[in-house]
Coordinates of C-alpha atoms in Angstrom, one line a residue:
M99 CA 62.0 -94.7 -38.1
R100 CA 65.4 -93.6 -37.5
L101 CA 66.5 -92.2 -34.5
E102 CA 69.3 -90.1 -33.9
V103 CA 71.3 -90.8 -30.1
G104 CA 73.4 -88.5 -28.8
S105 CA 75.7 -89.4 -26.3
F106 CA 77.3 -87.1 -23.2
H107 CA 80.6 -89.3 -22.2
I108 CA 80.0 -88.1 -18.3
K109 CA 83.2 -88.7 -16.4
R110 CA 83.0 -86.9 -12.9
I111 CA 80.0 -86.0 -11.2
G112 CA 79.4 -83.3 -8.1
F113 CA 77.0 -81.4 -6.0
G114 CA 77.0 -78.3 -6.9
A115 CA 73.9 -75.1 -7.3
R116 CA 72.4 -75.7 -11.1
T117 CA 72.5 -79.1 -12.9
A118 CA 74.4 -78.6 -16.2
V119 CA 77.0 -80.9 -18.1
D120 CA 80.4 -79.8 -18.9
H121 CA 83.3 -80.9 -19.8
G122 CA 82.6 -85.0 -19.2
T123 CA 81.4 -83.5 -16.0
L124 CA 77.3 -83.3 -14.0
V125 CA 76.8 -80.9 -12.0
V126 CA 73.5 -81.9 -10.0
D127 CA 71.5 -79.8 -8.3
R128 CA 70.6 -81.6 -4.5
E129 CA 67.9 -79.2 -3.4
E130 CA 66.4 -79.0 -7.2
V131 CA 66.1 -83.0 -7.7
R132 CA 64.3 -82.8 -4.1
R133 CA 61.5 -80.7 -5.3
L134 CA 60.8 -82.5 -7.9
V135 CA 60.8 -85.6 -6.6
L136 CA 58.5 -84.2 -2.7
A137 CA 56.0 -82.7 -5.5
D138 CA 54.1 -86.0 -5.5
S139 CA 52.2 -86.7 -2.1
H140 CA 52.8 -89.6 -2.1
F141 CA 56.5 -89.0 -0.5
V142 CA 57.6 -87.2 2.6
D143 CA 61.0 -87.7 2.0
V144 CA 63.7 -87.9 -0.8
Q145 CA 67.8 -87.9 0.0
V146 CA 70.1 -87.9 -3.0
H147 CA 73.0 -90.0 -2.6
L148 CA 76.0 -89.6 -4.8
V149 CA 77.9 -93.2 -5.7
R150 CA 80.7 -93.7 -7.2
P151 CA 82.6 -96.9 -8.6
G152 CA 84.9 -97.6 -6.1
E153 CA 83.6 -96.3 -3.3
A154 CA 82.8 -98.2 -0.6
V155 CA 79.5 -98.2 -0.1
R156 CA 76.1 -101.0 -0.2
I157 CA 72.9 -99.6 -1.6
I158 CA 70.1 -102.3 -0.2
N159 CA 66.6 -102.2 -1.2
A160 CA 67.7 -101.2 -4.4
K161 CA 65.3 -101.5 -7.8
D162 CA 64.9 -99.9 -10.9
A163 CA 68.3 -97.6 -12.5
V164 CA 67.9 -95.4 -15.4
E165 CA 70.0 -93.5 -17.8
P166 CA 68.9 -90.0 -17.9
R167 CA 67.4 -89.7 -21.6
W168 CA 65.9 -86.5 -23.1
K169 CA 64.1 -86.0 -26.4
V170 CA 65.5 -83.2 -28.5
S171 CA 63.6 -83.2 -31.5
G172 CA 61.2 -86.2 -33.2
Q173 CA 57.4 -87.7 -32.0
G174 CA 56.8 -88.1 -28.1
G175 CA 58.8 -87.7 -25.6
V176 CA 60.8 -89.9 -23.6
F177 CA 59.6 -92.5 -21.0
P178 CA 56.4 -92.7 -22.5
G179 CA 52.9 -93.0 -21.0
F180 CA 54.9 -92.0 -17.9
L181 CA 56.3 -88.5 -18.6
S182 CA 54.4 -88.1 -21.6
A183 CA 51.9 -88.7 -24.5
P184 CA 51.8 -93.2 -24.5
T185 CA 52.3 -92.2 -28.7
T186 CA 54.8 -94.1 -30.7
V187 CA 58.6 -93.1 -30.3
G188 CA 61.4 -94.0 -32.0
E189 CA 62.5 -91.0 -34.7
G190 CA 64.3 -87.3 -34.3
R191 CA 66.7 -87.3 -31.8
T192 CA 67.8 -88.3 -27.9
H193 CA 69.9 -87.5 -25.8
R194 CA 71.5 -89.6 -22.7
L195 CA 73.9 -89.3 -20.8
S196 CA 76.6 -92.6 -20.8
G197 CA 78.3 -93.6 -18.1
V198 CA 75.4 -92.1 -15.8
A199 CA 72.5 -93.6 -13.6
V200 CA 69.5 -92.9 -11.8
L201 CA 69.1 -95.6 -9.4
E202 CA 65.6 -95.8 -7.4
V203 CA 66.9 -97.2 -3.9
A204 CA 63.6 -97.9 -1.5
A205 CA 62.7 -100.9 1.4
P206 CA 59.6 -103.2 0.9
V207 CA 55.9 -101.1 1.6
P208 CA 53.3 -103.1 3.4
G209 CA 51.6 -105.1 1.3
E210 CA 54.2 -105.2 -1.2
Q211 CA 55.7 -108.4 -2.6
T212 CA 59.1 -108.9 -1.9
H213 CA 59.9 -112.9 -3.8
F214 CA 63.0 -112.1 -5.1
R215 CA 62.8 -108.6 -4.1
E216 CA 66.7 -108.5 -2.5
Q217 CA 68.6 -106.1 -4.7
I218 CA 71.9 -105.2 -3.4
L219 CA 75.0 -103.3 -4.8
D220 CA 78.4 -103.3 -3.1
M221 CA 80.3 -99.9 -5.7
S222 CA 83.7 -102.2 -4.7
G223 CA 84.9 -105.5 -3.5
P224 CA 84.1 -109.2 -4.9
G225 CA 80.4 -108.3 -5.8
A226 CA 81.2 -105.2 -7.6
E227 CA 82.0 -107.6 -10.4
F228 CA 78.4 -108.8 -10.8
S229 CA 76.8 -105.7 -10.8
P230 CA 76.9 -103.2 -14.3
F231 CA 76.0 -100.3 -11.9
A232 CA 79.0 -100.6 -9.9
H233 CA 80.5 -99.1 -12.5
T234 CA 78.7 -96.5 -13.8
L235 CA 78.2 -92.6 -11.4
N236 CA 74.8 -93.6 -10.1
I237 CA 71.9 -90.3 -8.9
A238 CA 70.8 -92.7 -5.9
L239 CA 67.2 -91.0 -4.5
E240 CA 66.3 -93.3 -1.4
F241 CA 62.6 -92.7 -1.0
T242 CA 60.8 -92.5 2.0
P243 CA 56.5 -93.0 1.6
H244 CA 54.2 -90.4 3.0
P245 CA 52.9 -92.5 7.0
S246 CA 49.7 -91.4 5.0
L247 CA 49.8 -94.3 3.1
F248 CA 50.6 -97.4 5.3
P249 CA 49.7 -96.3 9.0
S250 CA 50.7 -99.5 10.3
A251 CA 54.1 -99.0 10.6
S252 CA 54.7 -102.5 12.0
V253 CA 52.6 -104.4 9.3
D254 CA 55.9 -106.7 8.3
A255 CA 56.2 -106.0 4.3
K256 CA 54.3 -109.6 2.5
D257 CA 55.8 -112.2 0.3
V258 CA 52.8 -111.2 -2.6
L259 CA 53.1 -112.0 -6.5
G260 CA 51.1 -108.7 -7.3
G261 CA 51.4 -107.5 -3.2
T262 CA 48.0 -104.8 -2.1
N263 CA 46.9 -101.7 -4.5
E264 CA 48.7 -99.5 -2.5
A265 CA 51.8 -100.8 -3.1
E266 CA 51.7 -101.3 -6.2
D267 CA 50.8 -97.4 -6.3
Y268 CA 53.3 -96.8 -4.2
N269 CA 55.8 -98.2 -6.1
R270 CA 54.6 -96.3 -10.1
A271 CA 55.3 -93.6 -7.7
T272 CA 59.4 -94.5 -6.9
T273 CA 59.5 -95.4 -10.8
T274 CA 57.6 -92.6 -11.8
A275 CA 60.6 -89.6 -10.1
C276 CA 63.2 -91.9 -11.3
L277 CA 62.1 -91.6 -15.3
K278 CA 61.5 -87.6 -14.2
V279 CA 65.0 -87.4 -12.7
A280 CA 66.7 -88.9 -14.6
A281 CA 64.4 -86.3 -17.3
Y282 CA 65.3 -83.6 -16.0
L283 CA 69.7 -84.6 -15.8
A284 CA 70.0 -85.3 -19.9
K285 CA 66.9 -82.1 -20.7
V286 CA 70.2 -79.2 -19.4
T287 CA 71.8 -81.3 -23.0
A288 CA 68.3 -80.3 -24.9
E289 CA 71.0 -76.9 -27.0
Q290 CA 74.6 -78.9 -26.5
T291 CA 76.5 -80.8 -29.1
P292 CA 77.3 -85.0 -28.1
D293 CA 80.1 -86.0 -28.0
E294 CA 79.0 -88.9 -30.0
V295 CA 76.0 -89.6 -32.8
E296 CA 74.6 -93.5 -33.4
T297 CA 71.6 -93.6 -36.0
F298 CA 69.9 -96.4 -35.6
E299 CA 67.9 -97.6 -38.9
L300 CA 66.4 -101.2 -40.8
T301 CA 67.0 -100.3 -43.6
P302 CA 66.9 -102.2 -47.2
C303 CA 69.2 -104.7 -47.4
P304 CA 70.9 -106.9 -49.5
P305 CA 68.3 -110.4 -50.5
E306 CA 71.4 -112.6 -50.3
L307 CA 71.5 -111.6 -46.1
P308 CA 69.1 -114.3 -43.8
L309 CA 66.1 -113.0 -42.2
V310 CA 66.7 -112.9 -38.5
A311 CA 64.5 -111.2 -34.8
C312 CA 64.8 -111.1 -32.6
L313 CA 62.6 -112.6 -29.8
Y314 CA 62.1 -111.1 -26.0
H315 CA 61.0 -113.0 -23.6
T316 CA 60.2 -110.1 -20.2
Q317 CA 58.8 -110.2 -17.2
A318 CA 56.0 -107.5 -16.1
T319 CA 57.0 -104.3 -17.6
W320 CA 55.4 -101.4 -18.5
A321 CA 54.7 -100.8 -22.4
Y322 CA 54.3 -97.1 -22.8
G323 CA 53.3 -96.8 -19.3
A324 CA 50.7 -99.5 -19.5
K325 CA 51.4 -103.1 -17.2
V326 CA 49.1 -106.1 -19.4
P327 CA 50.1 -109.5 -20.2
L328 CA 50.3 -110.1 -23.7
P329 CA 50.0 -113.6 -24.3
L330 CA 49.7 -113.1 -27.8
G331 CA 52.9 -110.7 -28.2
T332 CA 53.4 -107.8 -30.3
L333 CA 55.6 -106.6 -32.7
I334 CA 58.0 -104.1 -31.4
H335 CA 60.8 -102.0 -32.9
P336 CA 63.9 -101.3 -31.0
N337 CA 64.2 -97.4 -31.7
E338 CA 61.1 -97.7 -30.0
L339 CA 63.4 -99.6 -26.5
F340 CA 66.6 -97.1 -26.6
D341 CA 63.3 -93.9 -26.4
G342 CA 62.0 -95.7 -23.2
A343 CA 58.6 -97.5 -24.4
L344 CA 59.4 -100.1 -21.7
V345 CA 59.9 -99.3 -18.2
G346 CA 60.1 -100.7 -15.0
W347 CA 62.3 -102.8 -12.7
R348 CA 61.2 -106.7 -11.8
Q349 CA 63.8 -108.7 -9.5
A350 CA 67.0 -108.8 -11.1
Y351 CA 65.6 -109.7 -14.4
R352 CA 65.6 -106.0 -15.9
A353 CA 65.7 -103.0 -16.0
T354 CA 65.1 -99.6 -17.1
Y355 CA 68.5 -98.7 -17.8
W356 CA 69.0 -102.5 -20.2
D357 CA 66.0 -102.0 -22.4
Q358 CA 68.0 -98.0 -22.9
N359 CA 71.1 -99.7 -23.6
H360 CA 69.4 -102.5 -24.9
Q361 CA 72.8 -105.2 -26.2
A362 CA 71.4 -108.0 -28.4
M363 CA 69.4 -104.8 -30.3
L364 CA 72.9 -103.5 -30.3
E365 CA 74.8 -106.0 -31.8
L366 CA 71.7 -106.9 -33.7
Y367 CA 71.4 -103.4 -35.2
R368 CA 75.0 -103.8 -36.0
E369 CA 75.2 -107.1 -38.0
H370 CA 72.3 -105.4 -39.7
G371 CA 73.0 -104.8 -43.4
K372 CA 76.4 -107.1 -43.3
S373 CA 75.9 -110.4 -41.7
L374 CA 71.8 -110.5 -41.3
N375 CA 68.6 -108.3 -41.9
F376 CA 67.6 -107.6 -38.6
V377 CA 64.0 -107.2 -39.1
G378 CA 62.3 -107.0 -36.6
C379 CA 61.1 -107.6 -33.1
V380 CA 58.9 -109.7 -31.2
L381 CA 58.3 -108.9 -27.1
F382 CA 56.0 -111.6 -25.5
Y383 CA 54.7 -112.1 -22.1
D384 CA 53.2 -113.6 -19.5
I385 CA 52.3 -115.3 -15.9
T386 CA 49.5 -118.3 -16.3
P387 CA 50.8 -121.5 -15.5
E388 CA 47.9 -123.3 -16.7
R389 CA 49.4 -125.1 -20.0
E390 CA 46.7 -124.4 -22.4
Q391 CA 47.8 -120.4 -21.7
K392 CA 51.5 -121.5 -22.4
E393 CA 50.7 -123.2 -26.1
R394 CA 48.9 -120.4 -26.8
V395 CA 52.1 -117.8 -25.5
G396 CA 54.5 -119.6 -27.6
S397 CA 53.3 -120.2 -30.7
A398 CA 51.7 -116.4 -30.9
A399 CA 55.4 -115.9 -30.2
A400 CA 56.4 -118.0 -33.5
K401 CA 53.6 -116.9 -35.5
L402 CA 54.6 -113.3 -35.1
A403 CA 58.3 -113.6 -36.4
R404 CA 57.0 -115.5 -39.4
M405 CA 55.3 -112.6 -40.3
L406 CA 58.6 -110.8 -39.8
G407 CA 59.6 -113.3 -42.5
A408 CA 62.2 -114.5 -40.2
Q409 CA 64.8 -117.5 -41.0
G410 CA 66.5 -117.4 -37.6
V411 CA 64.9 -115.6 -34.1
L412 CA 67.9 -114.7 -31.4
V413 CA 65.6 -115.6 -28.3
L414 CA 66.0 -114.1 -24.8
G415 CA 64.4 -116.4 -23.0
I416 CA 64.0 -116.3 -18.9
N417 CA 64.5 -119.9 -17.6
G418 CA 62.4 -120.1 -14.0
S419 CA 59.4 -120.9 -12.6
N420 CA 57.0 -121.3 -15.1
Y421 CA 58.4 -118.6 -17.5
A422 CA 60.7 -121.2 -18.9
I423 CA 57.6 -123.3 -20.1
D424 CA 57.5 -120.1 -21.9
T425 CA 60.2 -119.4 -24.3
M426 CA 61.1 -123.5 -24.4
L427 CA 57.7 -123.9 -26.3
A428 CA 58.3 -120.9 -28.7
V429 CA 61.6 -121.7 -29.1
Q430 CA 59.7 -125.4 -30.5
D431 CA 57.2 -123.7 -31.8
C432 CA 59.3 -121.6 -34.0
E433 CA 61.5 -124.6 -34.8
K434 CA 58.5 -126.5 -35.9
L435 CA 57.2 -123.3 -38.4
G436 CA 61.4 -123.3 -40.2
I437 CA 62.5 -120.6 -37.9
K438 CA 66.1 -121.4 -36.7
T439 CA 66.5 -120.4 -33.4
T440 CA 69.4 -119.3 -31.4
L441 CA 68.4 -119.1 -27.6
I442 CA 70.6 -117.0 -24.4
Y443 CA 69.3 -118.8 -21.2
L444 CA 70.2 -118.0 -17.5
D445 CA 71.2 -121.4 -15.6
V446 CA 69.1 -121.4 -12.9
G447 CA 70.6 -125.5 -11.7
A448 CA 72.1 -125.8 -7.5
G449 CA 75.4 -127.4 -8.8
P450 CA 77.5 -129.5 -11.7
D451 CA 74.7 -132.3 -10.9
D452 CA 71.6 -130.1 -11.9
P453 CA 71.1 -130.1 -15.1
G454 CA 69.7 -126.1 -15.0
F455 CA 66.5 -126.2 -16.8
V456 CA 62.7 -127.0 -15.3
H457 CA 62.2 -127.7 -19.0
A458 CA 63.5 -128.1 -22.4
T459 CA 62.6 -129.5 -25.3
P460 CA 65.2 -131.4 -28.1
E461 CA 64.5 -128.2 -30.3
A462 CA 66.5 -126.1 -28.4
D463 CA 69.7 -127.0 -29.4
A464 CA 71.4 -124.0 -30.0
I465 CA 71.4 -122.3 -26.1
V466 CA 73.7 -119.7 -24.9
C467 CA 74.9 -119.7 -21.6
I468 CA 75.2 -116.5 -19.1
G469 CA 75.8 -117.8 -16.6
S470 CA 73.9 -119.4 -13.5
R471 CA 71.7 -117.1 -11.0
D472 CA 72.1 -118.8 -8.2
R473 CA 75.8 -118.8 -7.5
K474 CA 76.6 -118.8 -4.3
V475 CA 78.3 -115.0 -3.7
T476 CA 80.3 -113.7 -0.3
L477 CA 80.1 -110.7 0.4
P478 CA 82.8 -108.1 3.0
P479 CA 81.2 -106.5 6.1
T480 CA 81.0 -102.2 4.5
A481 CA 81.1 -98.8 6.7
K482 CA 78.2 -97.0 5.3
V483 CA 75.0 -98.2 3.8
I484 CA 71.9 -96.6 1.9
G485 CA 69.1 -98.3 0.9
G486 CA 67.9 -98.7 4.6
G487 CA 68.3 -100.6 7.8
R488 CA 66.9 -103.9 7.2
L489 CA 67.3 -106.8 4.3
A490 CA 64.6 -107.8 2.1
S491 CA 64.2 -111.3 2.8
S492 CA 67.4 -111.7 5.3
S493 CA 67.4 -110.2 8.8
M494 CA 70.9 -110.2 8.6
D495 CA 72.8 -107.2 9.6
P496 CA 73.3 -105.4 6.3
H497 CA 77.0 -103.7 7.2
G498 CA 78.4 -107.0 7.8
G499 CA 79.8 -109.7 6.1
L500 CA 76.6 -111.3 3.2
T501 CA 76.3 -114.9 1.1
V502 CA 73.8 -114.9 -1.3
N503 CA 72.9 -115.8 -4.2
Q504 CA 73.7 -114.0 -7.5
R505 CA 70.5 -112.9 -8.4
D506 CA 70.2 -111.3 -5.3
I507 CA 73.5 -108.7 -6.5
H508 CA 71.5 -106.0 -8.2
T509 CA 71.0 -106.7 -12.0
S510 CA 73.6 -109.2 -11.7
C511 CA 71.3 -111.4 -14.0
S512 CA 70.3 -110.5 -18.0
N513 CA 69.1 -111.7 -20.8
Q514 CA 69.6 -108.9 -23.2
G515 CA 72.9 -109.3 -22.9
L516 CA 74.0 -105.7 -20.3
T517 CA 75.9 -108.4 -18.0
R518 CA 79.5 -108.2 -15.9
Q519 CA 79.8 -112.0 -17.5
T520 CA 81.1 -114.4 -20.1
T521 CA 81.1 -117.5 -21.6
R522 CA 83.6 -119.4 -23.0
F523 CA 84.2 -123.0 -25.1
F524 CA 85.8 -125.8 -22.6

């Protein structure tokens, strides 16, 4: 699979009469964006905000973030399963608007799961240091649901993991609307020449290079439009991610933008043919708390890595809750098969005396810590708030000073590598 990604580097953004990209400036036709969103009967209104780095703006109830991309040539289209047929992508040419994100902003609706839903994005101040989207030019879409969908407005959102069917349907609609707008913005470049083109292809390598795979433990993502657990894992080519085959937001652990710009995959690609032979990716995910199922998940992920011929794997793990067991069992099963592992992992400890692990195996002896998701961060008051009148999980004034867990800061905890934190040796 050979994919060319053409980048248009966007430095400025503004509203105008016609959507266009010209010499680093993205002009957005606000009314056209509104018409595009409001064609879906789930919504009675949408506000379109332009938000720039350094502005004194706080966005609450922020969810997914999507980079504008458009498929110029090759099989399929961007965001397969949502905007195009759910057929394999990852070949041809795709255009992207570098430095731009479309943000999904929506207050919880009745029946929606609110577990770890709080996501706050400050575009300036100390909070801005943690989120990558405090450093992009953002088109924030603030949705208002049609009142007929949720007639009992007085019912509070419930802390239920799955949420009701109505809430899940509405959340899929907000995600789809963001994807539509992202594709619409990038489509205007279809006949233009990008500022830069990067080619991604897993070409044959010298036999002496070690064979390395990526084990990607994800959470409740849509793959080609299907939202299904993957207890037996599946193989996925990194180019598919760059074309939007994986979609969805999940409580600070992922955003569509992360997979479109998957930093771990990009680094493996850049070393391909130099220091290693990157042989592909194993995607796995399950939600069950049962031991037998967890053993199945770890064993299947290791088996697929062996089928790729991997001698070593980079494991992108999820720490916290029962997911941590799946990650550790995958590491253990790989090592038992003779496959060396390196684990990228968040710390969930409550302090220096806390080991920071829900579960650990002795085989997990090469871990890169990417910071703590539970450290406390204090945000100063702000005059302007986008995203509603109240926070998802707190009664505190969203305009006021807030002390929150780092995981409550929008997309500040990434096991894919798109993070503002770094690791240092002491």
